[in-house]
């Protein structure tokens, strides 16, 4: 007697209609996301005339000098260095302040804790543009205008709300038995935070650090308001100056954009495992 035919003829070898549809859907998303990036990279290898006639295709002649001239220019490395200093300081200060605050919200009980946490959560509702004027006045009063710290401190302030929420959720999902055992053995909260919580929280720290770094790296409004000296500009402001200098040479602008977003792409490639682990930690409890 012959066996009955399977209701899903392609399911045994992994090519079911659902799997094919999912693969096509993911491929469409990848194509949609990658097309502007690939077009930007290839546009930097073209001449201006070819860029106008063939914006998305492969270059007929690869103009390597477009990238070489930028890499050999002092201005590019100055902009990159400024962006790196601002982003690194923002990440360090954000992780220090957010991790300590998140630990307190996760493990300590005090009057007004929930109200204060809700107040911090409300910070996610307001973009930086809504507070740009009072923020400018406060930075001016502190004497930090036209300095990197005048950009770093506002960026840290706007990054704290999201960072605290992510870290607090992770800290609460850590086994409570660890904290109870540490307290019984005479370990204080600061020591438990330093020697137990932080080593176990590397995935979420990497996640928060990467997100904060990318936001700071791409920030435009706060540096525009706080900085006046060209020598202190990060790359988002530098591209504005670069575009004014080469207003018609879009192939050089595309090459410049490619080289400036490359550090964040490399960072994501190295940190992607930690980012996924940090964002999915605590999502499923067993």
mmCIF file with all atom_site columns, N, CA and C in Angstrom, residues 137-180:
data_model
loop_
_atom_site.group_PDB
_atom_site.id
_atom_site.type_symbol
_atom_site.label_atom_id
_atom_site.label_alt_id
_atom_site.label_comp_id
_atom_site.label_asym_id
_atom_site.label_entity_id
_atom_site.label_seq_id
_atom_site.pdbx_PDB_ins_code
_atom_site.Cartn_x
_atom_site.Cartn_y
_atom_site.Cartn_z
_atom_site.occupancy
_atom_site.B_iso_or_equiv
_atom_site.pdbx_formal_charge
_atom_site.auth_seq_id
_atom_site.auth_comp_id
_atom_site.auth_asym_id
_atom_site.auth_atom_id
_atom_site.pdbx_PDB_model_num
ATOM 1   N N  . UNK A 1 137 ? 21.350 77.480 26.737 1.00 0.00 ? 137 UNK A N  1
ATOM 2   C CA . UNK A 1 137 ? 21.570 78.442 27.824 1.00 0.00 ? 137 UNK A CA 1
ATOM 3   C C  . UNK A 1 137 ? 22.326 77.789 28.972 1.00 0.00 ? 137 UNK A C  1
ATOM 4   N N  . UNK A 1 138 ? 21.968 76.562 29.317 1.00 0.00 ? 138 UNK A N  1
ATOM 5   C CA . UNK A 1 138 ? 22.652 75.868 30.415 1.00 0.00 ? 138 UNK A CA 1
ATOM 6   C C  . UNK A 1 138 ? 24.115 75.586 30.077 1.00 0.00 ? 138 UNK A C  1
ATOM 7   N N  . UNK A 1 139 ? 24.382 75.142 28.863 1.00 0.00 ? 139 UNK A N  1
ATOM 8   C CA . UNK A 1 139 ? 25.765 74.884 28.453 1.00 0.00 ? 139 UNK A CA 1
ATOM 9   C C  . UNK A 1 139 ? 26.562 76.180 28.433 1.00 0.00 ? 139 UNK A C  1
ATOM 10  N N  . UNK A 1 140 ? 25.928 77.263 27.997 1.00 0.00 ? 140 UNK A N  1
ATOM 11  C CA . UNK A 1 140 ? 26.604 78.571 28.007 1.00 0.00 ? 140 UNK A CA 1
ATOM 12  C C  . UNK A 1 140 ? 26.927 78.994 29.421 1.00 0.00 ? 140 UNK A C  1
ATOM 13  N N  . UNK A 1 141 ? 25.993 78.798 30.358 1.00 0.00 ? 141 UNK A N  1
ATOM 14  C CA . UNK A 1 141 ? 26.231 79.185 31.745 1.00 0.00 ? 141 UNK A CA 1
ATOM 15  C C  . UNK A 1 141 ? 27.357 78.358 32.371 1.00 0.00 ? 141 UNK A C  1
ATOM 16  N N  . UNK A 1 142 ? 27.521 77.133 31.920 1.00 0.00 ? 142 UNK A N  1
ATOM 17  C CA . UNK A 1 142 ? 28.598 76.288 32.435 1.00 0.00 ? 142 UNK A CA 1
ATOM 18  C C  . UNK A 1 142 ? 29.939 76.596 31.780 1.00 0.00 ? 142 UNK A C  1
ATOM 19  N N  . UNK A 1 143 ? 29.943 77.452 30.784 1.00 0.00 ? 143 UNK A N  1
ATOM 20  C CA . UNK A 1 143 ? 31.171 77.810 30.103 1.00 0.00 ? 143 UNK A CA 1
ATOM 21  C C  . UNK A 1 143 ? 31.700 76.716 29.187 1.00 0.00 ? 143 UNK A C  1
ATOM 22  N N  . UNK A 1 144 ? 30.805 75.892 28.659 1.00 0.00 ? 144 UNK A N  1
ATOM 23  C CA . UNK A 1 144 ? 31.217 74.757 27.837 1.00 0.00 ? 144 UNK A CA 1
ATOM 24  C C  . UNK A 1 144 ? 30.885 74.932 26.355 1.00 0.00 ? 144 UNK A C  1
ATOM 25  N N  . UNK A 1 145 ? 30.446 76.118 25.968 1.00 0.00 ? 145 UNK A N  1
ATOM 26  C CA . UNK A 1 145 ? 30.191 76.352 24.544 1.00 0.00 ? 145 UNK A CA 1
ATOM 27  C C  . UNK A 1 145 ? 31.484 76.234 23.752 1.00 0.00 ? 145 UNK A C  1
ATOM 28  N N  . UNK A 1 146 ? 31.355 75.740 22.539 1.00 0.00 ? 146 UNK A N  1
ATOM 29  C CA . UNK A 1 146 ? 32.488 75.570 21.632 1.00 0.00 ? 146 UNK A CA 1
ATOM 30  C C  . UNK A 1 146 ? 33.550 74.655 22.243 1.00 0.00 ? 146 UNK A C  1
ATOM 31  N N  . UNK A 1 147 ? 33.076 73.563 22.848 1.00 0.00 ? 147 UNK A N  1
ATOM 32  C CA . UNK A 1 147 ? 33.969 72.546 23.389 1.00 0.00 ? 147 UNK A CA 1
ATOM 33  C C  . UNK A 1 147 ? 33.305 71.188 23.220 1.00 0.00 ? 147 UNK A C  1
ATOM 34  N N  . UNK A 1 148 ? 34.112 70.142 23.239 1.00 0.00 ? 148 UNK A N  1
ATOM 35  C CA . UNK A 1 148 ? 33.568 68.792 23.082 1.00 0.00 ? 148 UNK A CA 1
ATOM 36  C C  . UNK A 1 148 ? 32.646 68.427 24.235 1.00 0.00 ? 148 UNK A C  1
ATOM 37  N N  . UNK A 1 149 ? 32.964 68.843 25.449 1.00 0.00 ? 149 UNK A N  1
ATOM 38  C CA . UNK A 1 149 ? 32.115 68.526 26.594 1.00 0.00 ? 149 UNK A CA 1
ATOM 39  C C  . UNK A 1 149 ? 30.763 69.210 26.482 1.00 0.00 ? 149 UNK A C  1
ATOM 40  N N  . UNK A 1 150 ? 30.698 70.339 25.813 1.00 0.00 ? 150 UNK A N  1
ATOM 41  C CA . UNK A 1 150 ? 29.418 70.993 25.585 1.00 0.00 ? 150 UNK A CA 1
ATOM 42  C C  . UNK A 1 150 ? 28.508 70.191 24.682 1.00 0.00 ? 150 UNK A C  1
ATOM 43  N N  . UNK A 1 151 ? 29.059 69.296 23.905 1.00 0.00 ? 151 UNK A N  1
ATOM 44  C CA . UNK A 1 151 ? 28.274 68.376 23.072 1.00 0.00 ? 151 UNK A CA 1
ATOM 45  C C  . UNK A 1 151 ? 28.022 67.064 23.804 1.00 0.00 ? 151 UNK A C  1
ATOM 46  N N  . UNK A 1 152 ? 29.029 66.600 24.551 1.00 0.00 ? 152 UNK A N  1
ATOM 47  C CA . UNK A 1 152 ? 28.942 65.295 25.211 1.00 0.00 ? 152 UNK A CA 1
ATOM 48  C C  . UNK A 1 152 ? 27.860 65.286 26.282 1.00 0.00 ? 152 UNK A C  1
ATOM 49  N N  . UNK A 1 153 ? 27.843 66.289 27.157 1.00 0.00 ? 153 UNK A N  1
ATOM 50  C CA . UNK A 1 153 ? 26.906 66.276 28.282 1.00 0.00 ? 153 UNK A CA 1
ATOM 51  C C  . UNK A 1 153 ? 25.442 66.275 27.836 1.00 0.00 ? 153 UNK A C  1
ATOM 52  N N  . UNK A 1 154 ? 25.014 67.107 26.868 1.00 0.00 ? 154 UNK A N  1
ATOM 53  C CA . UNK A 1 154 ? 23.626 66.985 26.402 1.00 0.00 ? 154 UNK A CA 1
ATOM 54  C C  . UNK A 1 154 ? 23.319 65.632 25.764 1.00 0.00 ? 154 UNK A C  1
ATOM 55  N N  . UNK A 1 155 ? 24.275 65.052 25.041 1.00 0.00 ? 155 UNK A N  1
ATOM 56  C CA . UNK A 1 155 ? 24.039 63.742 24.447 1.00 0.00 ? 155 UNK A CA 1
ATOM 57  C C  . UNK A 1 155 ? 23.883 62.675 25.522 1.00 0.00 ? 155 UNK A C  1
ATOM 58  N N  . UNK A 1 156 ? 24.676 62.777 26.580 1.00 0.00 ? 156 UNK A N  1
ATOM 59  C CA . UNK A 1 156 ? 24.534 61.834 27.692 1.00 0.00 ? 156 UNK A CA 1
ATOM 60  C C  . UNK A 1 156 ? 23.162 61.985 28.339 1.00 0.00 ? 156 UNK A C  1
ATOM 61  N N  . UNK A 1 157 ? 22.724 63.212 28.528 1.00 0.00 ? 157 UNK A N  1
ATOM 62  C CA . UNK A 1 157 ? 21.425 63.448 29.161 1.00 0.00 ? 157 UNK A CA 1
ATOM 63  C C  . UNK A 1 157 ? 20.292 62.825 28.366 1.00 0.00 ? 157 UNK A C  1
ATOM 64  N N  . UNK A 1 158 ? 20.340 62.930 27.050 1.00 0.00 ? 158 UNK A N  1
ATOM 65  C CA . UNK A 1 158 ? 19.272 62.374 26.225 1.00 0.00 ? 158 UNK A CA 1
ATOM 66  C C  . UNK A 1 158 ? 19.406 60.864 26.042 1.00 0.00 ? 158 UNK A C  1
ATOM 67  N N  . UNK A 1 159 ? 20.577 60.305 26.299 1.00 0.00 ? 159 UNK A N  1
ATOM 68  C CA . UNK A 1 159 ? 20.760 58.855 26.165 1.00 0.00 ? 159 UNK A CA 1
ATOM 69  C C  . UNK A 1 159 ? 20.437 58.107 27.446 1.00 0.00 ? 159 UNK A C  1
ATOM 70  N N  . UNK A 1 160 ? 20.341 58.808 28.574 1.00 0.00 ? 160 UNK A N  1
ATOM 71  C CA . UNK A 1 160 ? 20.177 58.135 29.859 1.00 0.00 ? 160 UNK A CA 1
ATOM 72  C C  . UNK A 1 160 ? 18.848 57.387 29.976 1.00 0.00 ? 160 UNK A C  1
ATOM 73  N N  . UNK A 1 161 ? 17.765 57.969 29.497 1.00 0.00 ? 161 UNK A N  1
ATOM 74  C CA . UNK A 1 161 ? 16.446 57.358 29.703 1.00 0.00 ? 161 UNK A CA 1
ATOM 75  C C  . UNK A 1 161 ? 16.392 55.961 29.087 1.00 0.00 ? 161 UNK A C  1
ATOM 76  N N  . UNK A 1 162 ? 16.719 55.850 27.806 1.00 0.00 ? 162 UNK A N  1
ATOM 77  C CA . UNK A 1 162 ? 16.679 54.549 27.148 1.00 0.00 ? 162 UNK A CA 1
ATOM 78  C C  . UNK A 1 162 ? 17.694 53.593 27.765 1.00 0.00 ? 162 UNK A C  1
ATOM 79  N N  . UNK A 1 163 ? 18.882 54.085 28.083 1.00 0.00 ? 163 UNK A N  1
ATOM 80  C CA . UNK A 1 163 ? 19.931 53.230 28.633 1.00 0.00 ? 163 UNK A CA 1
ATOM 81  C C  . UNK A 1 163 ? 19.522 52.662 29.985 1.00 0.00 ? 163 UNK A C  1
ATOM 82  N N  . UNK A 1 164 ? 18.933 53.486 30.845 1.00 0.00 ? 164 UNK A N  1
ATOM 83  C CA . UNK A 1 164 ? 18.512 53.022 32.164 1.00 0.00 ? 164 UNK A CA 1
ATOM 84  C C  . UNK A 1 164 ? 17.430 51.963 32.050 1.00 0.00 ? 164 UNK A C  1
ATOM 85  N N  . UNK A 1 165 ? 16.486 52.152 31.148 1.00 0.00 ? 165 UNK A N  1
ATOM 86  C CA . UNK A 1 165 ? 15.414 51.173 30.986 1.00 0.00 ? 165 UNK A CA 1
ATOM 87  C C  . UNK A 1 165 ? 15.955 49.829 30.511 1.00 0.00 ? 165 UNK A C  1
ATOM 88  N N  . UNK A 1 166 ? 16.856 49.844 29.537 1.00 0.00 ? 166 UNK A N  1
ATOM 89  C CA . UNK A 1 166 ? 17.420 48.590 29.038 1.00 0.00 ? 166 UNK A CA 1
ATOM 90  C C  . UNK A 1 166 ? 18.252 47.888 30.120 1.00 0.00 ? 166 UNK A C  1
ATOM 91  N N  . UNK A 1 167 ? 19.087 48.638 30.809 1.00 0.00 ? 167 UNK A N  1
ATOM 92  C CA . UNK A 1 167 ? 19.943 48.041 31.832 1.00 0.00 ? 167 UNK A CA 1
ATOM 93  C C  . UNK A 1 167 ? 19.125 47.556 33.034 1.00 0.00 ? 167 UNK A C  1
ATOM 94  N N  . UNK A 1 168 ? 18.133 48.307 33.427 1.00 0.00 ? 168 UNK A N  1
ATOM 95  C CA . UNK A 1 168 ? 17.302 47.902 34.567 1.00 0.00 ? 168 UNK A CA 1
ATOM 96  C C  . UNK A 1 168 ? 16.598 46.592 34.282 1.00 0.00 ? 168 UNK A C  1
ATOM 97  N N  . UNK A 1 169 ? 16.066 46.428 33.083 1.00 0.00 ? 169 UNK A N  1
ATOM 98  C CA . UNK A 1 169 ? 15.383 45.174 32.744 1.00 0.00 ? 169 UNK A CA 1
ATOM 99  C C  . UNK A 1 169 ? 16.344 43.991 32.817 1.00 0.00 ? 169 UNK A C  1
ATOM 100 N N  . UNK A 1 170 ? 17.552 44.187 32.354 1.00 0.00 ? 170 UNK A N  1
ATOM 101 C CA . UNK A 1 170 ? 18.548 43.112 32.388 1.00 0.00 ? 170 UNK A CA 1
ATOM 102 C C  . UNK A 1 170 ? 18.967 42.806 33.823 1.00 0.00 ? 170 UNK A C  1
ATOM 103 N N  . UNK A 1 171 ? 19.195 43.847 34.623 1.00 0.00 ? 171 UNK A N  1
ATOM 104 C CA . UNK A 1 171 ? 19.614 43.632 36.009 1.00 0.00 ? 171 UNK A CA 1
ATOM 105 C C  . UNK A 1 171 ? 18.537 42.892 36.807 1.00 0.00 ? 171 UNK A C  1
ATOM 106 N N  . UNK A 1 172 ? 17.262 43.209 36.567 1.00 0.00 ? 172 UNK A N  1
ATOM 107 C CA . UNK A 1 172 ? 16.184 42.543 37.287 1.00 0.00 ? 172 UNK A CA 1
ATOM 108 C C  . UNK A 1 172 ? 16.068 41.075 36.901 1.00 0.00 ? 172 UNK A C  1
ATOM 109 N N  . UNK A 1 173 ? 16.472 40.724 35.683 1.00 0.00 ? 173 UNK A N  1
ATOM 110 C CA . UNK A 1 173 ? 16.375 39.337 35.232 1.00 0.00 ? 173 UNK A CA 1
ATOM 111 C C  . UNK A 1 173 ? 17.528 38.469 35.708 1.00 0.00 ? 173 UNK A C  1
ATOM 112 N N  . UNK A 1 174 ? 18.560 39.078 36.292 1.00 0.00 ? 174 UNK A N  1
ATOM 113 C CA . UNK A 1 174 ? 19.636 38.275 36.865 1.00 0.00 ? 174 UNK A CA 1
ATOM 114 C C  . UNK A 1 174 ? 19.110 37.503 38.074 1.00 0.00 ? 174 UNK A C  1
ATOM 115 N N  . UNK A 1 175 ? 19.618 36.305 38.327 1.00 0.00 ? 175 UNK A N  1
ATOM 116 C CA . UNK A 1 175 ? 19.116 35.496 39.457 1.00 0.00 ? 175 UNK A CA 1
ATOM 117 C C  . UNK A 1 175 ? 19.204 36.253 40.779 1.00 0.00 ? 175 UNK A C  1
ATOM 118 N N  . UNK A 1 176 ? 18.069 36.330 41.485 1.00 0.00 ? 176 UNK A N  1
ATOM 119 C CA . UNK A 1 176 ? 18.055 37.014 42.778 1.00 0.00 ? 176 UNK A CA 1
ATOM 120 C C  . UNK A 1 176 ? 18.854 36.260 43.835 1.00 0.00 ? 176 UNK A C  1
ATOM 121 N N  . UNK A 1 177 ? 19.052 34.958 43.593 1.00 0.00 ? 177 UNK A N  1
ATOM 122 C CA . UNK A 1 177 ? 19.832 34.169 44.556 1.00 0.00 ? 177 UNK A CA 1
ATOM 123 C C  . UNK A 1 177 ? 21.262 34.692 44.679 1.00 0.00 ? 177 UNK A C  1
ATOM 124 N N  . UNK A 1 178 ? 21.794 35.242 43.586 1.00 0.00 ? 178 UNK A N  1
ATOM 125 C CA . UNK A 1 178 ? 23.149 35.789 43.644 1.00 0.00 ? 178 UNK A CA 1
ATOM 126 C C  . UNK A 1 178 ? 23.225 36.956 44.619 1.00 0.00 ? 178 UNK A C  1
ATOM 127 N N  . UNK A 1 179 ? 22.253 37.858 44.534 1.00 0.00 ? 179 UNK A N  1
ATOM 128 C CA . UNK A 1 179 ? 22.249 39.009 45.429 1.00 0.00 ? 179 UNK A CA 1
ATOM 129 C C  . UNK A 1 179 ? 22.015 38.580 46.875 1.00 0.00 ? 179 UNK A C  1
ATOM 130 N N  . UNK A 1 180 ? 21.083 37.648 47.088 1.00 0.00 ? 180 UNK A N  1
ATOM 131 C CA . UNK A 1 180 ? 20.802 37.197 48.449 1.00 0.00 ? 180 UNK A CA 1
ATOM 132 C C  . UNK A 1 180 ? 22.013 36.523 49.072 1.00 0.00 ? 180 UNK A C  1
#
